[in-house]
Amino acid sequence: MQQINRLVAQLGIDHRARALSTTGLALTVIPEVRISDLGGLLDVATQEFIPLFYER
Amino acid sequence: VRASEVFVGGQLVVEKGKLIVPIEEPPTSMSIENTVHIQPLTEDALTPQAPIANGEIGVNLMVLDPTRLTRLAQVTAQVHNHKVDLASLGEDICYLAVVPRHGQPHAPAVVFLQGLHLQRGALATTIAHDSHNLLVAGRSVQDMLVAIRALAACGGGIAVADEGKVLGKVALPLAGLMSLKPVAELAV
């Protein structure tokens, strides 16, 4: 794990969790937006999917 | 207080602080190895396709704060041939994809993420609460594919790729979450 953490740091990730920095990004109960395999961006509060693109 | 002897069901199992009976592996109803089952992937599957061919479009962006909470930001992006120019989204942008790995038939979900501080390459992991699909962040779709395939080959874990090569990985072949290696060995 120390080796992988060093590699992750070399790629620029300086979050404290290092190689585990992304492990919560698909946990669709932590505010405010997360990613779901079922539809992409999810509004955690409403549990509704947010479109990736919108018309300006 | 430290127990020197332990009895289970009337049988002495620990004597002088040491286990004196073998512990049998419990039977499992399903295999917990080789649990990364993903559909064949191409770069297109990990590249968001904008609904316009060229021009400007609004993008809903996931922003990762240092607190590990996330928020939504709306930005305008430049599009060329239905592909979003990452640099036009702002600084510190990468792709973030969830690849179904439990045999689900649907395609990966891909969004744009700001705040990870990933400057190049890709980081993939099958530790991705709660469903533990394969989660991959990357500046390059090619590197994301390299990292994904590395994890598919070893049964899951954490993989780092850059410039088309795997830089390193931690194999977690038990359910894509655990290793049988001793902690001291895995920690290095």
PDB file of C-alpha atoms in Angstrom:
ATOM      1  CA  MET A   1       0.000   0.000   0.000  1.00  0.00           C
ATOM      2  CA  GLN A   2       2.864   2.366   0.714  1.00  0.00           C
ATOM      3  CA  GLN A   3       4.145   1.823  -2.825  1.00  0.00           C
ATOM      4  CA  ILE A   4       0.786   2.476  -4.411  1.00  0.00           C
ATOM      5  CA  ASN A   5       0.332   5.559  -2.240  1.00  0.00           C
ATOM      6  CA  ARG A   6       3.677   6.895  -3.489  1.00  0.00           C
ATOM      7  CA  LEU A   7       2.604   6.293  -7.088  1.00  0.00           C
ATOM      8  CA  VAL A   8      -0.695   8.055  -6.490  1.00  0.00           C
ATOM      9  CA  ALA A   9       1.165  11.021  -5.027  1.00  0.00           C
ATOM     10  CA  GLN A  10       3.402  11.128  -8.113  1.00  0.00           C
ATOM     11  CA  LEU A  11       0.268  11.453 -10.246  1.00  0.00           C
ATOM     12  CA  GLY A  12      -0.675  14.508  -8.205  1.00  0.00           C
ATOM     13  CA  ILE A  13      -3.273  13.228  -5.735  1.00  0.00           C
ATOM     14  CA  ASP A  14      -2.426  14.798  -2.407  1.00  0.00           C
ATOM     15  CA  HIS A  15      -5.597  13.993  -0.520  1.00  0.00           C
ATOM     16  CA  ARG A  16      -4.878  12.421   2.849  1.00  0.00           C
ATOM     17  CA  ALA A  17      -6.519   9.146   1.811  1.00  0.00           C
ATOM     18  CA  ARG A  18      -4.143   8.857  -1.171  1.00  0.00           C
ATOM     19  CA  ALA A  19      -4.978   5.662  -3.099  1.00  0.00           C
ATOM     20  CA  LEU A  20      -8.302   5.459  -1.281  1.00  0.00           C
ATOM     21  CA  SER A  21      -9.308   9.032  -2.172  1.00  0.00           C
ATOM     22  CA  THR A  22     -12.000   7.931  -4.610  1.00  0.00           C
ATOM     23  CA  THR A  23     -13.534   5.058  -2.668  1.00  0.00           C
ATOM     24  CA  GLY A  24     -16.479   7.091  -1.416  1.00  0.00           C
ATOM     25  CA  LEU A  25     -17.397   8.904  -4.621  1.00  0.00           C
ATOM     26  CA  ALA A  26     -19.991   6.283  -5.567  1.00  0.00           C
ATOM     27  CA  LEU A  27     -21.523   6.142  -2.081  1.00  0.00           C
ATOM     28  CA  THR A  28     -24.850   7.649  -2.989  1.00  0.00           C
ATOM     29  CA  VAL A  29     -25.822   8.771   0.494  1.00  0.00           C
ATOM     30  CA  ILE A  30     -22.990  11.210   1.181  1.00  0.00           C
ATOM     31  CA  PRO A  31     -23.738  14.815   0.211  1.00  0.00           C
ATOM     32  CA  GLU A  32     -24.145  16.443  -2.134  1.00  0.00           C
ATOM     33  CA  VAL A  33     -23.616  14.667  -5.445  1.00  0.00           C
ATOM     34  CA  ARG A  34     -22.205  11.216  -6.175  1.00  0.00           C
ATOM     35  CA  ILE A  35     -21.822   8.935  -9.150  1.00  0.00           C
ATOM     36  CA  SER A  36     -24.057   5.926  -9.643  1.00  0.00           C
ATOM     37  CA  ASP A  37     -23.538   3.108 -12.118  1.00  0.00           C
ATOM     38  CA  LEU A  38     -27.294   3.262 -12.788  1.00  0.00           C
ATOM     39  CA  GLY A  39     -27.390   6.775 -14.186  1.00  0.00           C
ATOM     40  CA  GLY A  40     -24.323   8.906 -13.548  1.00  0.00           C
ATOM     41  CA  LEU A  41     -24.555  12.062 -11.421  1.00  0.00           C
ATOM     42  CA  LEU A  42     -26.953  11.719  -8.522  1.00  0.00           C
ATOM     43  CA  ASP A  43     -28.402  14.428  -6.278  1.00  0.00           C
ATOM     44  CA  VAL A  44     -28.030  12.757  -2.886  1.00  0.00           C
ATOM     45  CA  ALA A  45     -30.751  14.767  -1.170  1.00  0.00           C
ATOM     46  CA  THR A  46     -33.455  14.024  -3.738  1.00  0.00           C
ATOM     47  CA  GLN A  47     -31.979  10.748  -5.043  1.00  0.00           C
ATOM     48  CA  GLU A  48     -32.648  12.005  -8.560  1.00  0.00           C
ATOM     49  CA  PHE A  49     -30.219  11.797 -11.443  1.00  0.00           C
ATOM     50  CA  ILE A  50     -28.679  14.992 -12.758  1.00  0.00           C
ATOM     51  CA  PRO A  51     -28.031  15.160 -16.496  1.00  0.00           C
ATOM     52  CA  LEU A  52     -24.388  15.562 -17.388  1.00  0.00           C
ATOM     53  CA  PHE A  53     -25.131  18.204 -20.023  1.00  0.00           C
ATOM     54  CA  TYR A  54     -27.635  21.021 -20.195  1.00  0.00           C
ATOM     55  CA  GLU A  55     -28.412  23.720 -22.743  1.00  0.00           C
ATOM     56  CA  ARG A  56     -26.988  27.097 -21.904  1.00  0.00           C
TER      57      ARG A  56
ATOM     58  CA  VAL B   1      -7.163  -8.879  32.477  1.00  0.00           C
ATOM     59  CA  ARG B   2      -5.863 -11.436  29.980  1.00  0.00           C
ATOM     60  CA  ALA B   3      -7.437 -14.837  29.462  1.00  0.00           C
ATOM     61  CA  SER B   4      -5.009 -17.724  29.677  1.00  0.00           C
ATOM     62  CA  GLU B   5      -7.547 -20.467  28.998  1.00  0.00           C
ATOM     63  CA  VAL B   6     -10.695 -20.412  26.843  1.00  0.00           C
ATOM     64  CA  PHE B   7     -13.375 -23.095  26.737  1.00  0.00           C
ATOM     65  CA  VAL B   8     -15.948 -23.404  23.949  1.00  0.00           C
ATOM     66  CA  GLY B   9     -18.775 -25.861  24.479  1.00  0.00           C
ATOM     67  CA  GLY B  10     -16.820 -27.488  27.276  1.00  0.00           C
ATOM     68  CA  GLN B  11     -13.690 -27.950  25.167  1.00  0.00           C
ATOM     69  CA  LEU B  12     -10.388 -26.265  25.965  1.00  0.00           C
ATOM     70  CA  VAL B  13      -9.428 -24.313  22.837  1.00  0.00           C
ATOM     71  CA  VAL B  14      -6.884 -21.832  24.203  1.00  0.00           C
ATOM     72  CA  GLU B  15      -4.227 -22.806  26.679  1.00  0.00           C
ATOM     73  CA  LYS B  16      -1.622 -20.453  28.128  1.00  0.00           C
ATOM     74  CA  GLY B  17      -2.817 -17.793  25.713  1.00  0.00           C
ATOM     75  CA  LYS B  18      -2.329 -19.902  22.575  1.00  0.00           C
ATOM     76  CA  LEU B  19      -4.932 -21.443  20.275  1.00  0.00           C
ATOM     77  CA  ILE B  20      -4.640 -25.244  20.495  1.00  0.00           C
ATOM     78  CA  VAL B  21      -7.329 -26.364  18.062  1.00  0.00           C
ATOM     79  CA  PRO B  22      -7.468 -25.782  14.292  1.00  0.00           C
ATOM     80  CA  ILE B  23     -10.061 -23.399  12.902  1.00  0.00           C
ATOM     81  CA  GLU B  24     -11.785 -24.854   9.863  1.00  0.00           C
ATOM     82  CA  GLU B  25     -12.723 -22.614   6.951  1.00  0.00           C
ATOM     83  CA  PRO B  26     -16.498 -22.200   6.953  1.00  0.00           C
ATOM     84  CA  PRO B  27     -18.269 -23.352   3.796  1.00  0.00           C
ATOM     85  CA  THR B  28     -19.342 -20.570   1.479  1.00  0.00           C
ATOM     86  CA  SER B  29     -22.261 -20.665  -0.860  1.00  0.00           C
ATOM     87  CA  MET B  30     -20.526 -18.624  -3.525  1.00  0.00           C
ATOM     88  CA  SER B  31     -17.023 -18.132  -4.818  1.00  0.00           C
ATOM     89  CA  ILE B  32     -15.406 -14.950  -3.604  1.00  0.00           C
ATOM     90  CA  GLU B  33     -12.524 -15.020  -6.052  1.00  0.00           C
ATOM     91  CA  ASN B  34     -12.579 -13.873  -9.688  1.00  0.00           C
ATOM     92  CA  THR B  35     -15.351 -11.417  -8.917  1.00  0.00           C
ATOM     93  CA  VAL B  36     -14.516  -8.808 -11.541  1.00  0.00           C
ATOM     94  CA  HIS B  37     -16.937  -9.473 -14.390  1.00  0.00           C
ATOM     95  CA  ILE B  38     -17.025  -6.542 -16.765  1.00  0.00           C
ATOM     96  CA  GLN B  39     -18.301  -6.196 -20.293  1.00  0.00           C
ATOM     97  CA  PRO B  40     -15.689  -5.589 -23.034  1.00  0.00           C
ATOM     98  CA  LEU B  41     -14.847  -1.895 -23.003  1.00  0.00           C
ATOM     99  CA  THR B  42     -13.645   0.603 -25.584  1.00  0.00           C
ATOM    100  CA  GLU B  43     -12.478   4.190 -25.187  1.00  0.00           C
ATOM    101  CA  ASP B  44     -15.866   5.366 -26.415  1.00  0.00           C
ATOM    102  CA  ALA B  45     -17.546   3.717 -23.437  1.00  0.00           C
ATOM    103  CA  LEU B  46     -15.510   5.907 -21.077  1.00  0.00           C
ATOM    104  CA  THR B  47     -15.863   9.134 -23.069  1.00  0.00           C
ATOM    105  CA  PRO B  48     -18.977  11.236 -22.444  1.00  0.00           C
ATOM    106  CA  GLN B  49     -20.671  12.108 -25.720  1.00  0.00           C
ATOM    107  CA  ALA B  50     -21.984  15.656 -25.843  1.00  0.00           C
ATOM    108  CA  PRO B  51     -25.401  16.116 -27.507  1.00  0.00           C
ATOM    109  CA  ILE B  52     -23.913  18.715 -29.850  1.00  0.00           C
ATOM    110  CA  ALA B  53     -21.139  18.125 -32.381  1.00  0.00           C
ATOM    111  CA  ASN B  54     -19.284  21.403 -31.881  1.00  0.00           C
ATOM    112  CA  GLY B  55     -19.660  24.549 -29.846  1.00  0.00           C
ATOM    113  CA  GLU B  56     -20.434  25.339 -26.219  1.00  0.00           C
ATOM    114  CA  ILE B  57     -22.554  23.362 -23.797  1.00  0.00           C
ATOM    115  CA  GLY B  58     -23.407  23.448 -20.120  1.00  0.00           C
ATOM    116  CA  VAL B  59     -21.866  20.717 -17.965  1.00  0.00           C
ATOM    117  CA  ASN B  60     -22.891  19.590 -14.501  1.00  0.00           C
ATOM    118  CA  LEU B  61     -19.630  18.987 -12.683  1.00  0.00           C
ATOM    119  CA  MET B  62     -18.924  16.996  -9.502  1.00  0.00           C
ATOM    120  CA  VAL B  63     -16.554  18.944  -7.261  1.00  0.00           C
ATOM    121  CA  LEU B  64     -14.626  17.137  -4.539  1.00  0.00           C
ATOM    122  CA  ASP B  65     -13.851  19.299  -1.531  1.00  0.00           C
ATOM    123  CA  PRO B  66     -10.922  18.622   0.840  1.00  0.00           C
ATOM    124  CA  THR B  67     -13.504  17.510   3.395  1.00  0.00           C
ATOM    125  CA  ARG B  68     -14.381  14.670   0.959  1.00  0.00           C
ATOM    126  CA  LEU B  69     -17.869  16.066   0.611  1.00  0.00           C
ATOM    127  CA  THR B  70     -18.919  16.868  -2.905  1.00  0.00           C
ATOM    128  CA  ARG B  71     -21.004  19.573  -4.529  1.00  0.00           C
ATOM    129  CA  LEU B  72     -22.401  20.410  -7.904  1.00  0.00           C
ATOM    130  CA  ALA B  73     -20.963  23.113 -10.126  1.00  0.00           C
ATOM    131  CA  GLN B  74     -22.242  24.247 -13.498  1.00  0.00           C
ATOM    132  CA  VAL B  75     -19.700  25.290 -16.101  1.00  0.00           C
ATOM    133  CA  THR B  76     -19.582  25.919 -19.806  1.00  0.00           C
ATOM    134  CA  ALA B  77     -17.455  23.582 -21.898  1.00  0.00           C
ATOM    135  CA  GLN B  78     -16.149  23.548 -25.428  1.00  0.00           C
ATOM    136  CA  VAL B  79     -17.146  20.578 -27.594  1.00  0.00           C
ATOM    137  CA  HIS B  80     -15.376  19.214 -30.666  1.00  0.00           C
ATOM    138  CA  ASN B  81     -16.801  16.236 -32.541  1.00  0.00           C
ATOM    139  CA  HIS B  82     -19.175  15.493 -29.649  1.00  0.00           C
ATOM    140  CA  LYS B  83     -16.217  15.305 -27.243  1.00  0.00           C
ATOM    141  CA  VAL B  84     -15.786  17.716 -24.343  1.00  0.00           C
ATOM    142  CA  ASP B  85     -12.474  19.555 -24.121  1.00  0.00           C
ATOM    143  CA  LEU B  86     -11.391  18.776 -20.539  1.00  0.00           C
ATOM    144  CA  ALA B  87      -9.271  21.933 -20.307  1.00  0.00           C
ATOM    145  CA  SER B  88     -12.326  24.078 -21.063  1.00  0.00           C
ATOM    146  CA  LEU B  89     -14.061  22.794 -17.921  1.00  0.00           C
ATOM    147  CA  GLY B  90     -11.522  24.508 -15.693  1.00  0.00           C
ATOM    148  CA  GLU B  91      -8.532  23.487 -13.653  1.00  0.00           C
ATOM    149  CA  ASP B  92      -8.017  20.119 -11.948  1.00  0.00           C
ATOM    150  CA  ILE B  93     -10.538  18.172 -14.042  1.00  0.00           C
ATOM    151  CA  CYS B  94     -10.575  14.452 -14.731  1.00  0.00           C
ATOM    152  CA  TYR B  95     -12.983  11.770 -15.870  1.00  0.00           C
ATOM    153  CA  LEU B  96     -14.686   9.634 -13.224  1.00  0.00           C
ATOM    154  CA  ALA B  97     -16.368   6.391 -14.227  1.00  0.00           C
ATOM    155  CA  VAL B  98     -18.206   3.585 -12.486  1.00  0.00           C
ATOM    156  CA  VAL B  99     -17.799   0.333 -14.371  1.00  0.00           C
ATOM    157  CA  PRO B 100     -20.314  -2.378 -13.392  1.00  0.00           C
ATOM    158  CA  ARG B 101     -18.296  -5.406 -12.349  1.00  0.00           C
ATOM    159  CA  HIS B 102     -20.853  -7.836 -10.974  1.00  0.00           C
ATOM    160  CA  GLY B 103     -22.036  -8.969 -14.381  1.00  0.00           C
ATOM    161  CA  GLN B 104     -24.558  -6.192 -14.917  1.00  0.00           C
ATOM    162  CA  PRO B 105     -25.314  -5.567 -18.581  1.00  0.00           C
ATOM    163  CA  HIS B 106     -25.455  -1.779 -18.511  1.00  0.00           C
ATOM    164  CA  ALA B 107     -22.683   0.511 -19.709  1.00  0.00           C
ATOM    165  CA  PRO B 108     -20.333   2.434 -17.416  1.00  0.00           C
ATOM    166  CA  ALA B 109     -21.477   5.805 -16.087  1.00  0.00           C
ATOM    167  CA  VAL B 110     -19.010   8.621 -16.715  1.00  0.00           C
ATOM    168  CA  VAL B 111     -18.935  12.121 -15.237  1.00  0.00           C
ATOM    169  CA  PHE B 112     -16.462  14.967 -14.868  1.00  0.00           C
ATOM    170  CA  LEU B 113     -14.751  15.458 -11.517  1.00  0.00           C
ATOM    171  CA  GLN B 114     -12.921  18.479 -10.196  1.00  0.00           C
ATOM    172  CA  GLY B 115     -10.768  18.553  -7.079  1.00  0.00           C
ATOM    173  CA  LEU B 116      -9.014  15.183  -7.082  1.00  0.00           C
ATOM    174  CA  HIS B 117      -5.701  16.832  -8.054  1.00  0.00           C
ATOM    175  CA  LEU B 118      -4.933  14.054 -10.515  1.00  0.00           C
ATOM    176  CA  GLN B 119      -2.489  15.578 -12.988  1.00  0.00           C
ATOM    177  CA  ARG B 120      -1.972  12.596 -15.287  1.00  0.00           C
ATOM    178  CA  GLY B 121      -2.681   8.895 -15.630  1.00  0.00           C
ATOM    179  CA  ALA B 122      -5.461   6.972 -13.945  1.00  0.00           C
ATOM    180  CA  LEU B 123      -6.398   5.419 -10.606  1.00  0.00           C
ATOM    181  CA  ALA B 124      -8.790   2.472 -10.518  1.00  0.00           C
ATOM    182  CA  THR B 125     -10.203   0.613  -7.550  1.00  0.00           C
ATOM    183  CA  THR B 126     -12.755  -2.065  -6.766  1.00  0.00           C
ATOM    184  CA  ILE B 127     -13.056  -0.638  -3.261  1.00  0.00           C
ATOM    185  CA  ALA B 128     -15.982   1.654  -4.051  1.00  0.00           C
ATOM    186  CA  HIS B 129     -18.643   1.798  -1.375  1.00  0.00           C
ATOM    187  CA  ASP B 130     -21.294   0.550  -1.181  1.00  0.00           C
ATOM    188  CA  SER B 131     -21.727  -1.598  -4.273  1.00  0.00           C
ATOM    189  CA  HIS B 132     -17.994  -1.952  -4.899  1.00  0.00           C
ATOM    190  CA  ASN B 133     -18.190  -1.721  -8.632  1.00  0.00           C
ATOM    191  CA  LEU B 134     -14.982  -0.678 -10.385  1.00  0.00           C
ATOM    192  CA  LEU B 135     -14.401   3.031  -9.916  1.00  0.00           C
ATOM    193  CA  VAL B 136     -11.789   4.729 -12.084  1.00  0.00           C
ATOM    194  CA  ALA B 137     -10.579   8.323 -12.261  1.00  0.00           C
ATOM    195  CA  GLY B 138      -8.315   9.481 -15.036  1.00  0.00           C
ATOM    196  CA  ARG B 139      -6.979  12.283 -17.141  1.00  0.00           C
ATOM    197  CA  SER B 140      -6.632   9.893 -20.048  1.00  0.00           C
ATOM    198  CA  VAL B 141      -9.248   7.417 -21.190  1.00  0.00           C
ATOM    199  CA  GLN B 142      -6.497   5.191 -22.500  1.00  0.00           C
ATOM    200  CA  ASP B 143      -4.866   4.994 -19.055  1.00  0.00           C
ATOM    201  CA  MET B 144      -8.257   4.364 -17.476  1.00  0.00           C
ATOM    202  CA  LEU B 145      -8.680   1.333 -19.726  1.00  0.00           C
ATOM    203  CA  VAL B 146      -5.207   0.072 -18.832  1.00  0.00           C
ATOM    204  CA  ALA B 147      -5.989   0.311 -15.119  1.00  0.00           C
ATOM    205  CA  ILE B 148      -9.407  -1.328 -15.549  1.00  0.00           C
ATOM    206  CA  ARG B 149      -7.956  -4.258 -17.450  1.00  0.00           C
ATOM    207  CA  ALA B 150      -5.227  -4.706 -14.842  1.00  0.00           C
ATOM    208  CA  LEU B 151      -7.832  -5.053 -12.119  1.00  0.00           C
ATOM    209  CA  ALA B 152      -9.962  -7.381 -14.212  1.00  0.00           C
ATOM    210  CA  ALA B 153      -6.929  -9.629 -14.633  1.00  0.00           C
ATOM    211  CA  CYS B 154      -6.026  -9.846 -10.947  1.00  0.00           C
ATOM    212  CA  GLY B 155      -9.490 -10.127  -9.454  1.00  0.00           C
ATOM    213  CA  GLY B 156      -9.734  -6.579  -8.221  1.00  0.00           C
ATOM    214  CA  GLY B 157      -7.828  -4.191  -5.991  1.00  0.00           C
ATOM    215  CA  ILE B 158      -6.178  -0.860  -6.719  1.00  0.00           C
ATOM    216  CA  ALA B 159      -4.257  -0.034  -9.901  1.00  0.00           C
ATOM    217  CA  VAL B 160      -2.389   3.007 -11.142  1.00  0.00           C
ATOM    218  CA  ALA B 161      -1.580   3.595 -14.819  1.00  0.00           C
ATOM    219  CA  ASP B 162       0.185   6.291 -16.769  1.00  0.00           C
ATOM    220  CA  GLU B 163       1.339   6.647 -20.381  1.00  0.00           C
ATOM    221  CA  GLY B 164      -0.280   3.358 -21.330  1.00  0.00           C
ATOM    222  CA  LYS B 165       1.391   1.264 -18.635  1.00  0.00           C
ATOM    223  CA  VAL B 166       0.474  -0.094 -15.235  1.00  0.00           C
ATOM    224  CA  LEU B 167       2.736   1.662 -12.735  1.00  0.00           C
ATOM    225  CA  GLY B 168       1.655  -0.486  -9.853  1.00  0.00           C
ATOM    226  CA  LYS B 169      -1.209  -2.342  -8.280  1.00  0.00           C
ATOM    227  CA  VAL B 170      -2.403  -3.926  -5.071  1.00  0.00           C
ATOM    228  CA  ALA B 171      -4.283  -7.123  -5.838  1.00  0.00           C
ATOM    229  CA  LEU B 172      -7.292  -7.781  -3.591  1.00  0.00           C
ATOM    230  CA  PRO B 173      -8.527 -11.063  -5.063  1.00  0.00           C
ATOM    231  CA  LEU B 174     -11.056 -11.915  -2.353  1.00  0.00           C
ATOM    232  CA  ALA B 175     -14.235 -10.240  -3.574  1.00  0.00           C
ATOM    233  CA  GLY B 176     -12.063  -7.470  -4.995  1.00  0.00           C
ATOM    234  CA  LEU B 177     -11.771  -6.144  -1.454  1.00  0.00           C
ATOM    235  CA  MET B 178      -9.376  -8.288   0.541  1.00  0.00           C
ATOM    236  CA  SER B 179      -6.048 -10.062   0.333  1.00  0.00           C
ATOM    237  CA  LEU B 180      -4.770 -13.235   1.935  1.00  0.00           C
ATOM    238  CA  LYS B 181      -1.340 -11.707   2.381  1.00  0.00           C
ATOM    239  CA  PRO B 182      -0.184 -10.818   5.891  1.00  0.00           C
ATOM    240  CA  VAL B 183      -0.800  -7.234   6.874  1.00  0.00           C
ATOM    241  CA  ALA B 184       2.919  -6.552   7.213  1.00  0.00           C
ATOM    242  CA  GLU B 185       3.485  -7.645   3.613  1.00  0.00           C
ATOM    243  CA  LEU B 186       0.503  -5.799   2.166  1.00  0.00           C
ATOM    244  CA  ALA B 187       1.312  -2.588   3.996  1.00  0.00           C
ATOM    245  CA  VAL B 188       4.684  -2.130   2.276  1.00  0.00           C
TER     246      VAL B 188
END
